[in-house]
Amino acid sequence: MSETGTDVVKRGMAEQLKGGVIMDVVTAEQARVAEDAGAVAVMALERVPADIRRDGGVSRMSDPDMIDSIKAEVTIPVMAKARIGHFVEAQVLQAIGVDYIDESEVLTPADYAHHIVKTGFTVTFVCVSNDLGEALRRISEGAAMIRSKGEAGTGDVSQATTHIRTILGQIKRLTTLDATELFEAAKELRAPIELVRETAELGRLPVVLFVAGGVATPADAAMMMQLGADGVFIGSGIFKSGDPAARARACVEATAYYDDAERIAKVSRGLGEAMVGISIDSLGAGDLLAQRGW
Amino acid sequence: MVAVGVLALQGDVREHISALEKAGASAVPVKRVSDLEGLDGIVLPGGESTTMGKLLTLFDLLEPLRKRIADGLPAYGTCAGMILLASEVLDGRHDQKLLGGLDITVRRNAFGSQVHSFEEDLSVAGVGEVHGVFIRAPWVERAGPSVDVLARVGEHPVAVRQGHLLATSFHPELTGDARMHEFFVSTMVS
């Protein structure tokens, strides 16, 4: 008896990415650069978050032709983004055979109340969160992988730091609670008690936890790993920098050897300009993508 | 207690370490050439085979590890690890780096993409009934004369052994069942 699309298969798929770097790419050439540098997967999209920020307007799922051209170029898994709550974009992405769907705050939400019910899909979903309750709600909807939001397209790592610290700190607290207190915690987190209990027992999320949103240097990537991330997404940070191939490789090496400062020092030399970036302080409240998702 | 390394550049390293400990071995993450010293065996985990091959090359581990395996270090590869141990790969990148050693040809992502990933019970010779989790899994397209096929899905071998080398298309480390690791540790490493 053979079964597809089970939680074991979806979560197990995401486990295979651990310790790796996932890079945003907008062309087949960039996908090739990412794969050559040792990326563990690529995110195919039409504009990186830094450009989405600059251009404004409504941002949607990419053209399937563009995603196909990237799938044809690389052998590593290809992810693509659907708008929050846009279950038909997700159906389309599953139909064209992407390996993962990212229900992403970087695109303009299609539904301000509901997320996609992901349990009905066979494809694996990665979802975003900036705290534990949001992560567990996404897992209850069928997400097999979580990435913390940070603040996409800024090159400012501070929000990524806040979000991973928040999620892991809340998990640490759960492990100190008794059976009765866990019910109260579930209420506070607005998350199902079964997942709260499982997280408390494991001392980690029941799925892989990556960090995203503002990682721009090898040291940023290694810092996220030292804080306890399972891996790193780098969006605008690679291809908005002066020497993408060198920076991509350096970030991969710093992620694999995150606890080796000499090695991180070595790969940080001579990388050219990092992405210019936008400090979080200079953004208005309405510009913060991390507020998307509920 | 025997010391078994787990190649820890990328992939589901934590699950293999826990399975090896259940199987009675001392598990050691391997990231550097110096980590290979004193090992009695090594596990090549699941992950992305293209990426792992790249990282082995970029980080100067490919040749030292290849030499240790050629010199007789017992090795067990799951999924991407099976591909790394194969002598030939189909549907991979033309420049995909392999450790080799096993006289098999594997087909990468042979069962199809992620939406075709599946779980299924199967019988593994020498181990018994095992729950197989297949994720973008390879299968063995050709097995050399000195390779024993331990399990198949349909026509296709998905578990093979040749002397000191063991490989499975599936991921026993994801099931909590440590019998594949026990088989490796007790019959091939000790």
Short mmCIF file of C-alpha atoms in Angstrom, two decimals, chain A residues 1-13 15-20 32 35-41 73-78 94 97-100 122-124 204-205 208 230 249 252-260 263, chain B residues 8-15 30-33 45-52 54-55 57-61 78-80 91-96 108-109 113-121 131 133-136 171 173-175:
data_model
loop_
_atom_site.label_atom_id
_atom_site.label_comp_id
_atom_site.label_asym_id
_atom_site.label_seq_id
_atom_site.Cartn_x
_atom_site.Cartn_y
_atom_site.Cartn_z
CA MET A 1 0.00 0.00 0.00
CA SER A 2 1.68 3.16 -1.21
CA GLU A 3 0.64 6.60 0.10
CA THR A 4 1.55 10.03 -1.28
CA GLY A 5 1.21 13.51 0.22
CA THR A 6 1.39 12.33 3.85
CA ASP A 7 2.75 14.49 6.69
CA VAL A 8 5.73 12.13 7.00
CA VAL A 9 6.62 12.62 3.35
CA LYS A 10 6.06 16.39 3.33
CA ARG A 11 7.91 17.06 6.57
CA GLY A 12 10.63 14.55 5.66
CA MET A 13 11.16 16.39 2.38
CA GLU A 15 14.18 17.84 6.67
CA GLN A 16 16.44 17.17 3.67
CA LEU A 17 17.10 20.92 3.31
CA LYS A 18 18.56 21.37 6.79
CA GLY A 19 21.87 23.17 7.07
CA GLY A 20 21.34 24.66 3.64
CA ARG A 32 22.58 28.18 -12.24
CA GLU A 35 23.18 25.78 -7.71
CA ASP A 36 26.89 26.09 -8.55
CA ALA A 37 27.47 27.90 -5.25
CA GLY A 38 25.91 24.99 -3.32
CA ALA A 39 22.37 26.31 -2.69
CA VAL A 40 20.08 23.55 -1.45
CA ALA A 41 17.03 24.91 -3.30
CA GLU A 73 17.98 24.70 -15.53
CA VAL A 74 18.69 23.06 -12.14
CA THR A 75 18.40 19.67 -10.44
CA ILE A 76 17.89 21.06 -6.91
CA PRO A 77 14.31 21.62 -5.68
CA VAL A 78 12.45 24.67 -6.97
CA GLN A 94 1.15 22.21 -7.76
CA GLY A 97 5.12 20.52 -10.50
CA VAL A 98 7.02 22.89 -8.22
CA ASP A 99 8.64 21.09 -5.30
CA TYR A 100 7.51 23.57 -2.61
CA THR A 122 0.32 16.74 -2.07
CA VAL A 123 2.99 19.41 -2.64
CA THR A 124 4.99 20.61 0.38
CA ARG A 204 11.52 22.35 18.92
CA LEU A 205 8.89 22.82 16.20
CA VAL A 208 11.94 22.43 10.03
CA ASP A 230 17.79 24.88 10.70
CA ARG A 249 29.32 30.59 -2.12
CA VAL A 252 26.76 28.60 1.85
CA GLU A 253 30.11 27.97 3.52
CA ALA A 254 29.30 30.22 6.50
CA THR A 255 26.00 28.37 6.98
CA ALA A 256 27.66 24.93 6.93
CA TYR A 257 30.51 26.03 9.25
CA TYR A 258 28.48 28.50 11.30
CA ASP A 259 30.43 27.81 14.49
CA ASP A 260 33.88 28.36 12.94
CA ARG A 263 36.33 30.13 8.41
CA ALA B 8 27.10 16.80 8.38
CA LEU B 9 27.48 19.34 5.57
CA GLN B 10 23.74 19.41 4.93
CA GLY B 11 20.69 17.15 5.22
CA ASP B 12 18.85 15.17 7.91
CA VAL B 13 21.91 14.72 10.11
CA ARG B 14 20.10 14.92 13.47
CA GLU B 15 17.79 12.00 12.61
CA VAL B 30 31.69 14.95 10.16
CA LYS B 31 32.39 18.36 8.62
CA ARG B 32 36.18 18.44 8.36
CA VAL B 33 38.87 16.05 7.15
CA PRO B 45 22.50 11.19 5.04
CA GLY B 46 19.56 12.22 2.95
CA GLY B 47 19.72 15.74 1.55
CA GLU B 48 20.23 17.16 -1.89
CA SER B 49 22.75 14.99 -3.74
CA THR B 50 23.79 17.76 -6.14
CA THR B 51 24.37 20.13 -3.24
CA MET B 52 26.22 17.56 -1.14
CA LYS B 54 29.20 20.38 -4.58
CA LEU B 55 29.89 20.99 -0.89
CA THR B 57 34.21 19.43 -3.52
CA LEU B 58 34.13 23.07 -2.38
CA PHE B 59 35.17 22.11 1.14
CA ASP B 60 37.94 19.65 0.06
CA LEU B 61 36.31 16.59 1.59
CA THR B 78 20.30 6.90 2.32
CA CYS B 79 18.64 8.59 -0.69
CA ALA B 80 21.16 11.32 -1.62
CA ASP B 91 19.30 12.31 -14.67
CA GLY B 92 21.80 14.13 -12.48
CA ARG B 93 23.93 17.08 -13.48
CA HIS B 94 26.58 16.13 -16.02
CA ASP B 95 29.28 17.33 -13.60
CA GLN B 96 27.71 15.79 -10.49
CA ARG B 108 17.96 10.35 -9.63
CA ASN B 109 14.35 11.37 -8.72
CA SER B 113 9.08 14.88 -8.19
CA GLN B 114 7.92 15.77 -4.69
CA VAL B 115 4.21 15.24 -5.41
CA HIS B 116 5.05 11.61 -6.24
CA SER B 117 6.98 11.04 -3.01
CA PHE B 118 5.40 8.21 -0.99
CA GLU B 119 5.59 5.81 1.95
CA GLU B 120 5.22 2.06 1.61
CA ASP B 121 5.96 -1.13 3.60
CA HIS B 131 8.34 1.12 6.51
CA VAL B 133 9.73 6.69 3.21
CA PHE B 134 10.64 7.67 -0.36
CA ILE B 135 11.28 11.37 -1.01
CA ARG B 136 12.27 12.44 -4.52
CA HIS B 171 14.88 7.13 4.70
CA GLU B 173 16.01 7.69 9.86
CA LEU B 174 12.64 9.45 9.46
CA THR B 175 10.57 6.60 10.93
#
